[in-house]
Amino acid sequence: MNKKLDWKKNVILFLTSQTISLFGSSLVQYAIMWYITLNTKSGIMLTISIICGFLPTFFLSPFAGVWADRYNRKMLIVLSDSMIAFVTLVLAILFFMGYEAMWLLFFASAVRALGGSIQTPAVNAFIPQFVPEDKLLRVNAVNGTVQSFYHGGITNVKRCAAYFFIY
C-alpha cells in the first residue's frame, strides 16, 4: 500500500515542478518577446528572436532523444533546467544593471531553447521509470497536455505578434 502511494506522490511532485518550470519559462519567453516587440517595433527583430529560439531546438532535438535514452535522465533534467535558470538570472541581473543589448536577448533565447530541447525528451523518458505501467497512459496524457498548453500558447502568441508587426 505504501509503495502505491509513493508513486502517486512522486508523480504529483514531479509534474507540479515541471508545470511550475514550464510556467516560468513561458513567462520569460513572453517577456523577451514583448520587450523586443515594444522596444524595436520591428518584425525583423522579432523574427530573429523566434529563429534564435527555434534553430537550437531543431538541430539538437534528434540528439537529445538519444541522450535521454543513454544517460542519466534525472541529471539531464536537472542540468538543462539549471542552465535555463542560470541564463535567465544572468539576463535579469544584466538588465537591472542597465545593460539592455538586443543580442543578449537573442543569446538567452538560444540557450534557453537548447536547455528546453534537452529537458523535454528527458522528462518524457523519465516518467516511465516511476509510474506503474497500467497508469502510464494517464500520466503521459497529463504531462502532454501541460506541455502542449505552454508550448502551443507561446508559439501562437509569437505568430500573432510577428504577423501584427510585420504587416
mmCIF file of N, CA and C in Angstrom, residues 14-74:
data_model
loop_
_atom_site.group_PDB
_atom_site.id
_atom_site.type_symbol
_atom_site.label_atom_id
_atom_site.label_comp_id
_atom_site.label_asym_id
_atom_site.label_seq_id
_atom_site.Cartn_x
_atom_site.Cartn_y
_atom_site.Cartn_z
ATOM 1 N N PHE A 14 6.610 15.620 -9.213
ATOM 2 C CA PHE A 14 7.362 15.798 -10.456
ATOM 3 C C PHE A 14 6.583 16.632 -11.464
ATOM 4 N N LEU A 15 5.329 16.285 -11.693
ATOM 5 C CA LEU A 15 4.540 17.030 -12.677
ATOM 6 C C LEU A 15 4.250 18.459 -12.211
ATOM 7 N N THR A 16 4.085 18.649 -10.916
ATOM 8 C CA THR A 16 3.897 20.011 -10.397
ATOM 9 C C THR A 16 5.151 20.835 -10.611
ATOM 10 N N SER A 17 6.300 20.257 -10.318
ATOM 11 C CA SER A 17 7.551 21.006 -10.518
ATOM 12 C C SER A 17 7.789 21.292 -11.993
ATOM 13 N N GLN A 18 7.453 20.353 -12.868
ATOM 14 C CA GLN A 18 7.598 20.585 -14.301
ATOM 15 C C GLN A 18 6.627 21.654 -14.791
ATOM 16 N N THR A 19 5.434 21.670 -14.245
ATOM 17 C CA THR A 19 4.457 22.699 -14.609
ATOM 18 C C THR A 19 4.927 24.074 -14.173
ATOM 19 N N ILE A 20 5.470 24.175 -12.969
ATOM 20 C CA ILE A 20 5.995 25.453 -12.488
ATOM 21 C C ILE A 20 7.172 25.899 -13.351
ATOM 22 N N SER A 21 8.036 24.964 -13.693
ATOM 23 C CA SER A 21 9.182 25.278 -14.547
ATOM 24 C C SER A 21 8.721 25.759 -15.922
ATOM 25 N N LEU A 22 7.767 25.061 -16.515
ATOM 26 C CA LEU A 22 7.245 25.475 -17.816
ATOM 27 C C LEU A 22 6.551 26.822 -17.741
ATOM 28 N N PHE A 23 5.821 27.061 -16.671
ATOM 29 C CA PHE A 23 5.140 28.344 -16.498
ATOM 30 C C PHE A 23 6.158 29.471 -16.400
ATOM 31 N N GLY A 24 7.213 29.270 -15.614
ATOM 32 C CA GLY A 24 8.267 30.278 -15.500
ATOM 33 C C GLY A 24 8.959 30.519 -16.827
ATOM 34 N N SER A 25 9.247 29.447 -17.554
ATOM 35 C CA SER A 25 9.870 29.593 -18.863
ATOM 36 C C SER A 25 8.960 30.338 -19.830
ATOM 37 N N SER A 26 7.671 30.057 -19.756
ATOM 38 C CA SER A 26 6.719 30.760 -20.615
ATOM 39 C C SER A 26 6.691 32.247 -20.310
ATOM 40 N N LEU A 27 6.697 32.576 -19.032
ATOM 41 C CA LEU A 27 6.699 33.996 -18.653
ATOM 42 C C LEU A 27 7.938 34.708 -19.171
ATOM 43 N N VAL A 28 9.081 34.059 -19.053
ATOM 44 C CA VAL A 28 10.325 34.672 -19.536
ATOM 45 C C VAL A 28 10.280 34.831 -21.052
ATOM 46 N N GLN A 29 9.781 33.816 -21.762
ATOM 47 C CA GLN A 29 9.691 33.929 -23.218
ATOM 48 C C GLN A 29 8.734 35.039 -23.631
ATOM 49 N N TYR A 30 7.603 35.155 -22.942
ATOM 50 C CA TYR A 30 6.671 36.259 -23.222
ATOM 51 C C TYR A 30 7.350 37.605 -22.977
ATOM 52 N N ALA A 31 8.067 37.701 -21.867
ATOM 53 C CA ALA A 31 8.733 38.965 -21.533
ATOM 54 C C ALA A 31 9.780 39.325 -22.587
ATOM 55 N N ILE A 32 10.568 38.355 -23.011
ATOM 56 C CA ILE A 32 11.574 38.611 -24.048
ATOM 57 C C ILE A 32 10.890 39.052 -25.340
ATOM 58 N N MET A 33 9.849 38.328 -25.719
ATOM 59 C CA MET A 33 9.145 38.648 -26.951
ATOM 60 C C MET A 33 8.548 40.057 -26.910
ATOM 61 N N TRP A 34 7.880 40.389 -25.817
ATOM 62 C CA TRP A 34 7.243 41.697 -25.741
ATOM 63 C C TRP A 34 8.263 42.812 -25.555
ATOM 64 N N TYR A 35 9.363 42.543 -24.892
ATOM 65 C CA TYR A 35 10.413 43.561 -24.784
ATOM 66 C C TYR A 35 10.940 43.908 -26.169
ATOM 67 N N ILE A 36 11.223 42.890 -26.955
ATOM 68 C CA ILE A 36 11.714 43.124 -28.320
ATOM 69 C C ILE A 36 10.651 43.844 -29.141
ATOM 70 N N THR A 37 9.427 43.398 -29.034
ATOM 71 C CA THR A 37 8.338 43.987 -29.811
ATOM 72 C C THR A 37 8.131 45.455 -29.463
ATOM 73 N N LEU A 38 8.051 45.761 -28.188
ATOM 74 C CA LEU A 38 7.758 47.132 -27.765
ATOM 75 C C LEU A 38 8.933 48.086 -27.944
ATOM 76 N N ASN A 39 10.147 47.585 -27.800
ATOM 77 C CA ASN A 39 11.300 48.476 -27.893
ATOM 78 C C ASN A 39 11.827 48.664 -29.316
ATOM 79 N N THR A 40 11.644 47.668 -30.169
ATOM 80 C CA THR A 40 12.160 47.808 -31.533
ATOM 81 C C THR A 40 11.054 48.107 -32.540
ATOM 82 N N LYS A 41 9.840 47.662 -32.243
ATOM 83 C CA LYS A 41 8.716 47.784 -33.174
ATOM 84 C C LYS A 41 9.099 47.264 -34.566
ATOM 85 N N SER A 42 9.881 46.198 -34.559
ATOM 86 C CA SER A 42 10.399 45.636 -35.796
ATOM 87 C C SER A 42 10.042 44.158 -35.899
ATOM 88 N N GLY A 43 9.391 43.819 -36.992
ATOM 89 C CA GLY A 43 9.087 42.417 -37.248
ATOM 90 C C GLY A 43 10.339 41.605 -37.505
ATOM 91 N N ILE A 44 11.345 42.248 -38.069
ATOM 92 C CA ILE A 44 12.607 41.546 -38.344
ATOM 93 C C ILE A 44 13.287 41.138 -37.045
ATOM 94 N N MET A 45 13.322 42.044 -36.068
ATOM 95 C CA MET A 45 13.957 41.722 -34.782
ATOM 96 C C MET A 45 13.187 40.604 -34.071
ATOM 97 N N LEU A 46 11.869 40.649 -34.150
ATOM 98 C CA LEU A 46 11.064 39.597 -33.536
ATOM 99 C C LEU A 46 11.288 38.266 -34.253
ATOM 100 N N THR A 47 11.427 38.317 -35.562
ATOM 101 C CA THR A 47 11.708 37.107 -36.328
ATOM 102 C C THR A 47 13.069 36.528 -35.966
ATOM 103 N N ILE A 48 14.058 37.381 -35.788
ATOM 104 C CA ILE A 48 15.387 36.913 -35.367
ATOM 105 C C ILE A 48 15.290 36.224 -34.010
ATOM 106 N N SER A 49 14.509 36.803 -33.117
ATOM 107 C CA SER A 49 14.320 36.207 -31.799
ATOM 108 C C SER A 49 13.665 34.827 -31.899
ATOM 109 N N ILE A 50 12.662 34.722 -32.748
ATOM 110 C CA ILE A 50 11.978 33.440 -32.928
ATOM 111 C C ILE A 50 12.932 32.411 -33.527
ATOM 112 N N ILE A 51 13.744 32.831 -34.484
ATOM 113 C CA ILE A 51 14.717 31.924 -35.098
ATOM 114 C C ILE A 51 15.749 31.474 -34.067
ATOM 115 N N CYS A 52 16.205 32.417 -33.231
ATOM 116 C CA CYS A 52 17.179 32.053 -32.182
ATOM 117 C C CYS A 52 16.588 31.052 -31.196
ATOM 118 N N GLY A 53 15.289 31.094 -30.997
ATOM 119 C CA GLY A 53 14.639 30.144 -30.110
ATOM 120 C C GLY A 53 14.271 28.835 -30.785
ATOM 121 N N PHE A 54 14.257 28.836 -32.118
ATOM 122 C CA PHE A 54 13.837 27.645 -32.843
ATOM 123 C C PHE A 54 15.012 26.809 -33.351
ATOM 124 N N LEU A 55 16.006 27.445 -33.920
ATOM 125 C CA LEU A 55 17.106 26.694 -34.534
ATOM 126 C C LEU A 55 17.840 25.749 -33.581
ATOM 127 N N PRO A 56 18.171 26.182 -32.358
ATOM 128 C CA PRO A 56 18.829 25.224 -31.455
ATOM 129 C C PRO A 56 17.977 23.985 -31.189
ATOM 130 N N THR A 57 16.683 24.177 -31.046
ATOM 131 C CA THR A 57 15.788 23.045 -30.830
ATOM 132 C C THR A 57 15.759 22.142 -32.059
ATOM 133 N N PHE A 58 15.712 22.745 -33.223
ATOM 134 C CA PHE A 58 15.665 21.995 -34.472
ATOM 135 C C PHE A 58 16.904 21.112 -34.635
ATOM 136 N N PHE A 59 18.068 21.669 -34.340
ATOM 137 C CA PHE A 59 19.304 20.921 -34.555
ATOM 138 C C PHE A 59 19.639 19.955 -33.410
ATOM 139 N N LEU A 60 19.219 20.265 -32.200
ATOM 140 C CA LEU A 60 19.599 19.445 -31.058
ATOM 141 C C LEU A 60 18.599 18.336 -30.734
ATOM 142 N N SER A 61 17.346 18.505 -31.097
ATOM 143 C CA SER A 61 16.311 17.540 -30.719
ATOM 144 C C SER A 61 16.605 16.097 -31.123
ATOM 145 N N PRO A 62 17.100 15.838 -32.329
ATOM 146 C CA PRO A 62 17.382 14.431 -32.666
ATOM 147 C C PRO A 62 18.413 13.789 -31.730
ATOM 148 N N PHE A 63 19.374 14.562 -31.289
ATOM 149 C CA PHE A 63 20.400 14.033 -30.388
ATOM 150 C C PHE A 63 19.900 13.959 -28.949
ATOM 151 N N ALA A 64 19.062 14.903 -28.561
ATOM 152 C CA ALA A 64 18.578 14.943 -27.178
ATOM 153 C C ALA A 64 17.769 13.705 -26.825
ATOM 154 N N GLY A 65 16.998 13.198 -27.774
ATOM 155 C CA GLY A 65 16.248 11.974 -27.519
ATOM 156 C C GLY A 65 17.166 10.787 -27.269
ATOM 157 N N VAL A 66 18.246 10.723 -28.017
ATOM 158 C CA VAL A 66 19.228 9.653 -27.821
ATOM 159 C C VAL A 66 19.905 9.811 -26.460
ATOM 160 N N TRP A 67 20.255 11.047 -26.109
ATOM 161 C CA TRP A 67 20.892 11.293 -24.808
ATOM 162 C C TRP A 67 19.957 10.893 -23.673
ATOM 163 N N ALA A 68 18.670 11.165 -23.840
ATOM 164 C CA ALA A 68 17.698 10.811 -22.797
ATOM 165 C C ALA A 68 17.607 9.303 -22.618
ATOM 166 N N ASP A 69 17.871 8.563 -23.682
ATOM 167 C CA ASP A 69 17.851 7.101 -23.585
ATOM 168 C C ASP A 69 19.148 6.538 -23.026
ATOM 169 N N ARG A 70 20.261 7.212 -23.265
ATOM 170 C CA ARG A 70 21.568 6.664 -22.888
ATOM 171 C C ARG A 70 22.103 7.153 -21.554
ATOM 172 N N TYR A 71 21.791 8.367 -21.176
ATOM 173 C CA TYR A 71 22.404 8.959 -19.986
ATOM 174 C C TYR A 71 21.399 9.080 -18.855
ATOM 175 N N ASN A 72 21.885 9.512 -17.725
ATOM 176 C CA ASN A 72 21.058 9.670 -16.536
ATOM 177 C C ASN A 72 20.011 10.756 -16.782
ATOM 178 N N ARG A 73 18.768 10.354 -16.869
ATOM 179 C CA ARG A 73 17.681 11.281 -17.204
ATOM 180 C C ARG A 73 17.492 12.354 -16.147
ATOM 181 N N LYS A 74 17.592 11.933 -14.904
ATOM 182 C CA LYS A 74 17.430 12.895 -13.819
ATOM 183 C C LYS A 74 18.488 13.993 -13.907
#
